[in-house]
PDB file of C-alpha atoms in Angstrom:
ATOM      1  CA  MET A1045       0.000   0.000   0.000  1.00 56.00           C
ATOM      2  CA  LYS A1046       1.254   3.484  -0.875  1.00 61.00           C
ATOM      3  CA  PHE A1047       0.744   6.398   1.448  1.00 65.00           C
ATOM      4  CA  GLU A1048       0.570   9.931   0.073  1.00 76.00           C
ATOM      5  CA  VAL A1049       2.622  11.984   2.509  1.00 81.00           C
ATOM      6  CA  PRO A1050       2.576  15.786   2.076  1.00 84.00           C
ATOM      7  CA  ASP A1051       5.869  17.324   1.000  1.00 87.00           C
ATOM      8  CA  GLU A1052       6.313  19.266   4.242  1.00 90.00           C
ATOM      9  CA  LEU A1053       6.003  16.080   6.294  1.00 91.00           C
ATOM     10  CA  ARG A1054       8.385  14.252   3.977  1.00 92.00           C
ATOM     11  CA  LEU A1055      10.920  17.067   4.402  1.00 94.00           C
ATOM     12  CA  PHE A1056      10.611  16.954   8.189  1.00 94.00           C
ATOM     13  CA  ALA A1057      11.095  13.185   8.133  1.00 94.00           C
ATOM     14  CA  GLU A1058      14.273  13.732   6.112  1.00 96.00           C
ATOM     15  CA  SER A1059      15.475  16.229   8.733  1.00 95.00           C
ATOM     16  CA  VAL A1060      14.908  13.689  11.506  1.00 96.00           C
ATOM     17  CA  ARG A1061      16.636  11.009   9.430  1.00 96.00           C
ATOM     18  CA  ALA A1062      19.614  13.321   8.905  1.00 97.00           C
ATOM     19  CA  ALA A1063      19.774  14.056  12.639  1.00 97.00           C
ATOM     20  CA  ILE A1064      19.870  10.322  13.364  1.00 97.00           C
ATOM     21  CA  GLY A1065      22.556   9.898  10.698  1.00 95.00           C
ATOM     22  CA  GLU A1066      24.754   6.849  11.184  1.00 92.00           C
ATOM     23  CA  TRP A1067      23.669   6.396  14.791  1.00 92.00           C
ATOM     24  CA  GLU A1068      23.101   2.808  15.825  1.00 87.00           C
ATOM     25  CA  PRO A1069      21.848   1.531  19.155  1.00 83.00           C
ATOM     26  CA  PRO A1070      24.365  -0.339  21.290  1.00 81.00           C
ATOM     27  CA  ARG A1071      24.175  -4.102  21.236  1.00 77.00           C
ATOM     28  CA  GLU A1072      21.338  -5.119  23.511  1.00 71.00           C
ATOM     29  CA  PRO A1073      22.281  -6.444  26.949  1.00 72.00           C
ATOM     30  CA  GLU A1074      22.680 -10.073  27.723  1.00 74.00           C
ATOM     31  CA  LEU A1075      19.549 -11.371  29.402  1.00 71.00           C
ATOM     32  CA  GLY A1076      19.680 -10.414  33.060  1.00 74.00           C
ATOM     33  CA  ALA A1077      21.891  -7.350  32.494  1.00 84.00           C
ATOM     34  CA  TRP A1078      20.880  -3.674  32.735  1.00 92.00           C
ATOM     35  CA  GLN A1079      21.413  -1.111  30.009  1.00 92.00           C
ATOM     36  CA  ASP A1080      20.321   2.448  29.288  1.00 94.00           C
ATOM     37  CA  ASP A1081      20.741   3.416  25.623  1.00 94.00           C
ATOM     38  CA  ARG A1082      20.010   7.093  26.277  1.00 95.00           C
ATOM     39  CA  ASP A1083      22.152   9.248  23.973  1.00 95.00           C
ATOM     40  CA  ASP A1084      22.244  12.952  24.833  1.00 94.00           C
ATOM     41  CA  ALA A1085      24.157  13.862  21.662  1.00 96.00           C
ATOM     42  CA  LEU A1086      21.433  12.245  19.549  1.00 96.00           C
ATOM     43  CA  ALA A1087      18.749  14.079  21.526  1.00 96.00           C
ATOM     44  CA  GLU A1088      20.520  17.381  20.873  1.00 96.00           C
ATOM     45  CA  ARG A1089      20.653  16.721  17.125  1.00 97.00           C
ATOM     46  CA  LEU A1090      16.939  15.893  17.106  1.00 96.00           C
ATOM     47  CA  ALA A1091      16.231  19.105  19.002  1.00 95.00           C
ATOM     48  CA  VAL A1092      18.111  21.091  16.347  1.00 95.00           C
ATOM     49  CA  ALA A1093      15.977  19.349  13.696  1.00 94.00           C
ATOM     50  CA  GLY A1094      12.848  20.649  15.458  1.00 93.00           C
ATOM     51  CA  TRP A1095      11.674  17.487  17.213  1.00 94.00           C
ATOM     52  CA  THR A1096      11.227  19.260  20.558  1.00 90.00           C
ATOM     53  CA  GLU A1097       9.108  22.089  19.115  1.00 87.00           C
ATOM     54  CA  LEU A1098       6.093  20.079  17.948  1.00 79.00           C
ATOM     55  CA  TRP A1099       3.953  20.020  21.062  1.00 72.00           C
ATOM     56  CA  ALA A1100       2.437  23.502  21.110  1.00 63.00           C
ATOM     57  CA  SER A1101      -0.497  22.634  18.856  1.00 71.00           C
ATOM     58  CA  SER A1102      -2.485  19.613  17.723  1.00 73.00           C
ATOM     59  CA  ASP A1103      -1.978  20.914  14.181  1.00 79.00           C
ATOM     60  CA  LEU A1104       1.608  19.652  14.425  1.00 84.00           C
ATOM     61  CA  LEU A1105       0.719  16.012  15.020  1.00 89.00           C
ATOM     62  CA  GLY A1106       1.517  15.232  11.380  1.00 92.00           C
ATOM     63  CA  PRO A1107       5.227  15.993  11.915  1.00 93.00           C
ATOM     64  CA  VAL A1108       5.007  14.055  15.196  1.00 93.00           C
ATOM     65  CA  VAL A1109       4.008  10.907  13.285  1.00 94.00           C
ATOM     66  CA  ALA A1110       6.484  11.563  10.458  1.00 95.00           C
ATOM     67  CA  GLY A1111       9.300  11.918  12.971  1.00 96.00           C
ATOM     68  CA  GLY A1112       8.123   8.992  15.068  1.00 96.00           C
ATOM     69  CA  LEU A1113       8.314   6.707  12.038  1.00 97.00           C
ATOM     70  CA  GLU A1114      11.970   7.619  11.499  1.00 97.00           C
ATOM     71  CA  LEU A1115      12.782   7.194  15.182  1.00 97.00           C
ATOM     72  CA  GLY A1116      11.249   3.722  15.136  1.00 97.00           C
ATOM     73  CA  ARG A1117      13.118   2.667  12.004  1.00 96.00           C
ATOM     74  CA  ALA A1118      16.368   3.469  13.806  1.00 96.00           C
ATOM     75  CA  ALA A1119      15.198   2.010  17.156  1.00 95.00           C
ATOM     76  CA  VAL A1120      16.345   5.145  18.960  1.00 96.00           C
ATOM     77  CA  PRO A1121      15.972   5.463  22.749  1.00 96.00           C
ATOM     78  CA  VAL A1122      12.298   5.969  23.626  1.00 96.00           C
ATOM     79  CA  CYS A1123      13.192   8.734  26.076  1.00 96.00           C
ATOM     80  CA  VAL A1124      13.168  11.107  23.092  1.00 96.00           C
ATOM     81  CA  ILE A1125       9.411  10.456  22.905  1.00 96.00           C
ATOM     82  CA  ASP A1126       8.522  10.335  26.601  1.00 96.00           C
ATOM     83  CA  GLU A1127      10.483  13.357  27.725  1.00 95.00           C
ATOM     84  CA  THR A1128       9.476  15.509  24.770  1.00 93.00           C
ATOM     85  CA  THR A1129       5.743  14.761  24.844  1.00 93.00           C
ATOM     86  CA  LEU A1130       5.214  14.307  28.592  1.00 94.00           C
ATOM     87  CA  GLY A1131       7.985  16.515  29.970  1.00 93.00           C
ATOM     88  CA  ALA A1132       9.784  13.824  31.985  1.00 96.00           C
ATOM     89  CA  PRO A1133      10.601  10.107  32.022  1.00 97.00           C
ATOM     90  CA  LEU A1134       7.557   7.857  32.363  1.00 96.00           C
ATOM     91  CA  SER A1135       6.869   6.261  35.725  1.00 97.00           C
ATOM     92  CA  VAL A1136       4.247   3.536  36.157  1.00 96.00           C
ATOM     93  CA  ASP A1137       3.702   1.427  39.285  1.00 93.00           C
ATOM     94  CA  GLY A1138       7.115   2.217  40.745  1.00 93.00           C
ATOM     95  CA  ARG A1139       9.051   1.673  37.519  1.00 96.00           C
ATOM     96  CA  SER A1140      10.516   4.297  35.218  1.00 97.00           C
ATOM     97  CA  ARG A1141      12.280   3.956  31.883  1.00 96.00           C
ATOM     98  CA  HIS A1142      15.408   6.044  31.315  1.00 96.00           C
ATOM     99  CA  GLY A1143      14.924   7.421  34.819  1.00 95.00           C
ATOM    100  CA  LEU A1144      18.196   6.674  36.598  1.00 95.00           C
ATOM    101  CA  LYS A1145      19.224  10.325  37.069  1.00 93.00           C
ATOM    102  CA  ALA A1146      15.800  11.938  36.663  1.00 95.00           C
ATOM    103  CA  THR A1147      14.638  14.616  39.096  1.00 95.00           C
ATOM    104  CA  SER A1148      11.018  14.509  37.919  1.00 97.00           C
ATOM    105  CA  PHE A1149       8.723  11.911  36.401  1.00 97.00           C
ATOM    106  CA  ALA A1150       5.533  11.821  34.325  1.00 97.00           C
ATOM    107  CA  VAL A1151       2.898   9.672  36.026  1.00 97.00           C
ATOM    108  CA  PRO A1152      -0.305   8.501  34.289  1.00 96.00           C
ATOM    109  CA  LEU A1153      -3.506   8.896  36.292  1.00 95.00           C
ATOM    110  CA  ARG A1154      -6.878   7.212  36.072  1.00 93.00           C
ATOM    111  CA  GLY A1155      -9.277   8.781  33.632  1.00 92.00           C
ATOM    112  CA  GLY A1156      -6.515   9.866  31.284  1.00 91.00           C
ATOM    113  CA  GLY A1157      -4.853  12.278  33.670  1.00 94.00           C
ATOM    114  CA  LEU A1158      -1.170  13.139  33.937  1.00 96.00           C
ATOM    115  CA  ALA A1159       0.892  14.283  36.906  1.00 97.00           C
ATOM    116  CA  LEU A1160       4.460  15.310  37.552  1.00 96.00           C
ATOM    117  CA  ALA A1161       6.202  13.605  40.433  1.00 97.00           C
ATOM    118  CA  ALA A1162       9.473  13.825  42.317  1.00 97.00           C
ATOM    119  CA  PRO A1163      11.553  10.845  43.447  1.00 97.00           C
ATOM    120  CA  SER A1164      11.363   9.968  47.130  1.00 96.00           C
ATOM    121  CA  SER A1165      13.784   7.046  46.973  1.00 95.00           C
ATOM    122  CA  GLU A1166      16.992   6.154  45.222  1.00 95.00           C
ATOM    123  CA  ALA A1167      16.531   4.782  41.721  1.00 96.00           C
ATOM    124  CA  ARG A1168      17.607   1.125  41.492  1.00 96.00           C
ATOM    125  CA  PRO A1169      18.383  -0.358  38.055  1.00 96.00           C
ATOM    126  CA  GLU A1170      16.180  -3.286  37.064  1.00 94.00           C
ATOM    127  CA  ALA A1171      17.289  -5.634  34.300  1.00 88.00           C
ATOM    128  CA  THR A1172      14.992  -5.740  31.271  1.00 86.00           C
ATOM    129  CA  ILE A1173      15.129  -7.225  27.770  1.00 88.00           C
ATOM    130  CA  ASP A1174      16.178  -4.032  25.990  1.00 91.00           C
ATOM    131  CA  GLY A1175      18.139  -0.842  26.606  1.00 90.00           C
ATOM    132  CA  SER A1176      15.284   1.193  28.066  1.00 93.00           C
ATOM    133  CA  GLY A1177      17.141   1.772  31.323  1.00 93.00           C
ATOM    134  CA  THR A1178      14.315   0.662  33.608  1.00 96.00           C
ATOM    135  CA  VAL A1179      14.682   1.598  37.264  1.00 97.00           C
ATOM    136  CA  ARG A1180      12.618   0.961  40.392  1.00 97.00           C
ATOM    137  CA  VAL A1181      11.901   4.246  42.136  1.00 97.00           C
ATOM    138  CA  VAL A1182       9.270   5.568  44.530  1.00 97.00           C
ATOM    139  CA  VAL A1183       7.784   8.887  43.433  1.00 96.00           C
ATOM    140  CA  ASP A1184       5.500  11.447  45.060  1.00 96.00           C
ATOM    141  CA  VAL A1185       3.072  13.465  42.943  1.00 94.00           C
ATOM    142  CA  VAL A1186       3.772  17.190  43.194  1.00 94.00           C
ATOM    143  CA  GLY A1187       1.212  18.484  40.730  1.00 94.00           C
ATOM    144  CA  GLU A1188      -1.439  17.377  38.241  1.00 95.00           C
ATOM    145  CA  LEU A1189      -1.902  18.846  34.779  1.00 95.00           C
ATOM    146  CA  ASP A1190      -5.321  20.253  33.979  1.00 94.00           C
ATOM    147  CA  PRO A1191      -7.450  17.863  31.892  1.00 93.00           C
ATOM    148  CA  VAL A1192      -6.989  19.765  28.624  1.00 91.00           C
ATOM    149  CA  ALA A1193      -3.198  19.857  28.940  1.00 92.00           C
ATOM    150  CA  ALA A1194      -3.058  16.198  30.006  1.00 93.00           C
ATOM    151  CA  ALA A1195      -5.183  15.147  27.031  1.00 91.00           C
ATOM    152  CA  ALA A1196      -2.912  17.085  24.655  1.00 90.00           C
ATOM    153  CA  CYS A1197       0.192  15.424  26.109  1.00 92.00           C
ATOM    154  CA  TRP A1198      -1.277  11.920  25.831  1.00 93.00           C
ATOM    155  CA  HIS A1199      -2.495  12.639  22.279  1.00 92.00           C
ATOM    156  CA  ALA A1200       1.024  13.636  21.225  1.00 92.00           C
ATOM    157  CA  TRP A1201       2.578  10.698  23.092  1.00 94.00           C
ATOM    158  CA  SER A1202       0.152   8.229  21.472  1.00 93.00           C
ATOM    159  CA  ALA A1203       0.769   9.590  17.972  1.00 93.00           C
ATOM    160  CA  ALA A1204       4.550   9.512  18.414  1.00 95.00           C
ATOM    161  CA  SER A1205       4.502   6.052  20.027  1.00 96.00           C
ATOM    162  CA  VAL A1206       2.346   4.436  17.336  1.00 96.00           C
ATOM    163  CA  GLY A1207       4.499   6.103  14.681  1.00 96.00           C
ATOM    164  CA  TYR A1208       7.541   4.625  16.447  1.00 97.00           C
ATOM    165  CA  LEU A1209       5.959   1.158  16.508  1.00 97.00           C
ATOM    166  CA  ALA A1210       5.065   1.436  12.810  1.00 97.00           C
ATOM    167  CA  GLY A1211       8.632   2.446  11.955  1.00 97.00           C
ATOM    168  CA  LEU A1212      10.071  -0.342  14.102  1.00 97.00           C
ATOM    169  CA  ALA A1213       7.859  -2.950  12.426  1.00 98.00           C
ATOM    170  CA  GLY A1214       8.469  -1.510   8.966  1.00 97.00           C
ATOM    171  CA  GLN A1215      12.235  -1.695   9.313  1.00 96.00           C
ATOM    172  CA  ALA A1216      12.077  -5.258  10.649  1.00 96.00           C
ATOM    173  CA  LEU A1217       9.961  -6.214   7.631  1.00 97.00           C
ATOM    174  CA  THR A1218      12.403  -4.523   5.236  1.00 96.00           C
ATOM    175  CA  LEU A1219      15.276  -6.532   6.706  1.00 94.00           C
ATOM    176  CA  ALA A1220      13.258  -9.744   6.426  1.00 94.00           C
ATOM    177  CA  VAL A1221      12.398  -9.115   2.762  1.00 94.00           C
ATOM    178  CA  GLU A1222      16.024  -8.316   1.918  1.00 93.00           C
ATOM    179  CA  HIS A1223      17.190 -11.516   3.601  1.00 92.00           C
ATOM    180  CA  ALA A1224      14.503 -13.608   1.899  1.00 92.00           C
ATOM    181  CA  LYS A1225      15.604 -12.328  -1.502  1.00 91.00           C
ATOM    182  CA  MET A1226      19.292 -13.061  -0.900  1.00 89.00           C
ATOM    183  CA  ARG A1227      19.175 -16.341   1.038  1.00 86.00           C
ATOM    184  CA  GLU A1228      18.709 -19.469  -1.041  1.00 79.00           C
ATOM    185  CA  GLN A1229      17.183 -22.710   0.179  1.00 76.00           C
ATOM    186  CA  PHE A1230      16.286 -25.797  -1.842  1.00 77.00           C
ATOM    187  CA  GLY A1231      17.869 -24.216  -4.892  1.00 77.00           C
ATOM    188  CA  ARG A1232      15.869 -20.993  -4.924  1.00 81.00           C
ATOM    189  CA  PRO A1233      15.495 -17.805  -2.848  1.00 87.00           C
ATOM    190  CA  LEU A1234      13.536 -17.994   0.376  1.00 82.00           C
ATOM    191  CA  ALA A1235      11.233 -15.351  -1.068  1.00 86.00           C
ATOM    192  CA  ALA A1236      10.035 -17.891  -3.648  1.00 83.00           C
ATOM    193  CA  LEU A1237       8.796 -20.327  -1.001  1.00 86.00           C
ATOM    194  CA  PRO A1238       5.022 -20.113  -0.364  1.00 89.00           C
ATOM    195  CA  ALA A1239       5.362 -20.425   3.417  1.00 90.00           C
ATOM    196  CA  VAL A1240       7.792 -17.501   3.537  1.00 91.00           C
ATOM    197  CA  GLN A1241       5.667 -15.455   1.154  1.00 93.00           C
ATOM    198  CA  SER A1242       2.636 -16.000   3.369  1.00 93.00           C
ATOM    199  CA  ARG A1243       4.447 -14.905   6.511  1.00 94.00           C
ATOM    200  CA  LEU A1244       5.869 -11.815   4.811  1.00 95.00           C
ATOM    201  CA  ALA A1245       2.461 -10.932   3.358  1.00 96.00           C
ATOM    202  CA  ASP A1246       0.861 -11.097   6.803  1.00 96.00           C
ATOM    203  CA  ALA A1247       3.642  -8.918   8.199  1.00 96.00           C
ATOM    204  CA  ALA A1248       3.240  -6.400   5.368  1.00 96.00           C
ATOM    205  CA  LEU A1249      -0.503  -6.187   6.061  1.00 96.00           C
ATOM    206  CA  ALA A1250       0.180  -5.480   9.739  1.00 97.00           C
ATOM    207  CA  VAL A1251       2.746  -2.786   8.863  1.00 97.00           C
ATOM    208  CA  ASP A1252       0.246  -1.085   6.542  1.00 96.00           C
ATOM    209  CA  ALA A1253      -2.365  -1.147   9.312  1.00 96.00           C
ATOM    210  CA  LEU A1254       0.124   0.331  11.773  1.00 96.00           C
ATOM    211  CA  MET A1255       0.952   3.093   9.286  1.00 95.00           C
ATOM    212  CA  LEU A1256      -2.736   3.880   8.785  1.00 94.00           C
ATOM    213  CA  LEU A1257      -3.326   3.960  12.539  1.00 94.00           C
ATOM    214  CA  ALA A1258      -0.346   6.273  13.064  1.00 93.00           C
ATOM    215  CA  TRP A1259      -1.473   8.763  10.423  1.00 92.00           C
ATOM    216  CA  ALA A1260      -5.064   8.561  11.659  1.00 90.00           C
ATOM    217  CA  SER A1261      -3.890   9.587  15.127  1.00 86.00           C
ATOM    218  CA  ALA A1262      -2.511  12.802  13.594  1.00 84.00           C
ATOM    219  CA  THR A1263      -5.873  13.839  12.173  1.00 80.00           C
ATOM    220  CA  ASP A1264      -8.286  12.473  14.783  1.00 76.00           C
ATOM    221  CA  GLU A1265      -9.392  14.997  17.398  1.00 73.00           C
ATOM    222  CA  ARG A1266      -9.241  12.376  20.128  1.00 71.00           C
ATOM    223  CA  SER A1267      -6.250  10.466  21.393  1.00 71.00           C
ATOM    224  CA  LEU A1268      -5.945   6.805  20.503  1.00 69.00           C
ATOM    225  CA  ALA A1269      -8.043   4.521  22.695  1.00 81.00           C
ATOM    226  CA  ALA A1270      -6.549   1.727  24.771  1.00 85.00           C
ATOM    227  CA  PRO A1271      -7.598  -1.091  22.375  1.00 88.00           C
ATOM    228  CA  GLU A1272      -5.831   0.685  19.488  1.00 90.00           C
ATOM    229  CA  LEU A1273      -2.631   1.184  21.456  1.00 92.00           C
ATOM    230  CA  LEU A1274      -2.679  -2.396  22.705  1.00 94.00           C
ATOM    231  CA  TRP A1275      -3.231  -3.724  19.189  1.00 96.00           C
ATOM    232  CA  ALA A1276      -0.369  -1.582  17.835  1.00 96.00           C
ATOM    233  CA  GLY A1277       2.058  -3.015  20.382  1.00 96.00           C
ATOM    234  CA  ALA A1278       0.954  -6.578  19.745  1.00 97.00           C
ATOM    235  CA  ALA A1279       1.115  -6.118  15.961  1.00 97.00           C
ATOM    236  CA  CYS A1280       4.653  -4.748  16.158  1.00 98.00           C
ATOM    237  CA  CYS A1281       5.702  -7.742  18.274  1.00 97.00           C
ATOM    238  CA  GLU A1282       4.199 -10.088  15.689  1.00 97.00           C
ATOM    239  CA  VAL A1283       5.964  -8.423  12.755  1.00 98.00           C
ATOM    240  CA  THR A1284       9.357  -8.392  14.458  1.00 97.00           C
ATOM    241  CA  SER A1285       8.849 -12.033  15.454  1.00 96.00           C
ATOM    242  CA  SER A1286       8.088 -12.909  11.837  1.00 95.00           C
ATOM    243  CA  SER A1287      11.264 -11.166  10.745  1.00 95.00           C
ATOM    244  CA  LEU A1288      13.254 -13.341  13.146  1.00 93.00           C
ATOM    245  CA  GLN A1289      11.544 -16.452  11.798  1.00 92.00           C
ATOM    246  CA  VAL A1290      12.322 -15.544   8.181  1.00 92.00           C
ATOM    247  CA  HIS A1291      15.980 -14.975   9.066  1.00 91.00           C
ATOM    248  CA  GLY A1292      16.238 -18.372  10.720  1.00 89.00           C
ATOM    249  CA  ALA A1293      19.048 -19.072  13.176  1.00 86.00           C
ATOM    250  CA  VAL A1294      21.152 -16.096  12.061  1.00 86.00           C
ATOM    251  CA  GLY A1295      18.348 -13.774  13.145  1.00 84.00           C
ATOM    252  CA  PHE A1296      18.890 -14.797  16.761  1.00 82.00           C
ATOM    253  CA  ALA A1297      22.611 -13.960  16.713  1.00 81.00           C
ATOM    254  CA  LEU A1298      23.315 -10.765  18.657  1.00 78.00           C
ATOM    255  CA  GLU A1299      25.797  -9.676  15.998  1.00 77.00           C
ATOM    256  CA  THR A1300      23.059  -9.221  13.377  1.00 80.00           C
ATOM    257  CA  GLY A1301      21.238  -6.569  15.404  1.00 82.00           C
ATOM    258  CA  LEU A1302      17.805  -7.866  14.420  1.00 87.00           C
ATOM    259  CA  HIS A1303      17.002  -8.795  17.993  1.00 87.00           C
ATOM    260  CA  ARG A1304      16.955  -5.092  18.878  1.00 89.00           C
ATOM    261  CA  PHE A1305      13.708  -4.645  17.005  1.00 94.00           C
ATOM    262  CA  TYR A1306      12.014  -7.621  18.647  1.00 93.00           C
ATOM    263  CA  ARG A1307      13.214  -6.728  22.125  1.00 92.00           C
ATOM    264  CA  ARG A1308      12.191  -3.086  21.738  1.00 95.00           C
ATOM    265  CA  ALA A1309       8.781  -4.115  20.376  1.00 96.00           C
ATOM    266  CA  CYS A1310       8.162  -6.372  23.385  1.00 96.00           C
ATOM    267  CA  ALA A1311       9.300  -3.682  25.819  1.00 95.00           C
ATOM    268  CA  MET A1312       7.155  -1.024  24.128  1.00 96.00           C
ATOM    269  CA  HIS A1313       4.133  -3.322  24.239  1.00 96.00           C
ATOM    270  CA  ALA A1314       4.664  -3.990  27.946  1.00 95.00           C
ATOM    271  CA  TRP A1315       4.902  -0.273  28.749  1.00 95.00           C
ATOM    272  CA  THR A1316       1.909   0.584  26.568  1.00 95.00           C
ATOM    273  CA  THR A1317      -0.146  -2.072  28.355  1.00 95.00           C
ATOM    274  CA  ALA A1318       0.866  -0.678  31.756  1.00 95.00           C
ATOM    275  CA  ILE A1319      -0.021   2.883  30.711  1.00 94.00           C
ATOM    276  CA  CYS A1320      -3.408   1.837  29.325  1.00 93.00           C
ATOM    277  CA  THR A1321      -4.144   0.062  32.601  1.00 93.00           C
ATOM    278  CA  ALA A1322      -3.050   3.054  34.673  1.00 93.00           C
ATOM    279  CA  THR A1323      -5.133   5.603  32.726  1.00 91.00           C
ATOM    280  CA  ARG A1324      -8.387   3.690  32.275  1.00 85.00           C
TER     281      ARG A1324
END
């Protein structure tokens, strides 16, 4: 499926892509290890590209999605979404991502509310499957945003997050298609095998749906509902899993880097689920 993206959004996406440049995430941690892939230099380049100036109006949600897609394709640290849209690292049920040195946190409230909180305990690193720098920390709410401001923040966060998931899934699919075209099995490319074609077709359908959902969030007056966010996370996990399957054993080697997309998809889905639960 082809998506007609306005020239101004395409140009902004190119600016974000240029800011990312040759940046690559560090190799994901061994299971049971802790890692924070926060990159302040990358965040500064994105700020210069205009990423931090998109939250003043709902009219700018188009660039939010366009930028989120590029961020997902590169699997950049998700703190560039949380801290830009919500004003601080996310904290849910005593856990925060990228919050090791944070002095304030964004806390989801029931009914779609949002509060800022201060730490009341030392942040303790907690091992996770990706480089999201999860810490256990007790926080105390110091102030709640008014409902209109909270809704605007969550709308921007949802649009950027679904764009990120769509970009993450899209890049994983691209890698799977490239591998299927190059790798030969039984005397012909993997891409010629019906079973592989079927799996790639299902993944492509999911990526198209994620793209449509992301762009819809930029034009819809309401923020994405919990079922839509939950589906987006699950769909991204499924696509990245399919990419691993198409790659075969080599896809599970840390050196290939493909695992980053699957791990990040699973972590994003877990956090999205926790946020939907906390705000319902």
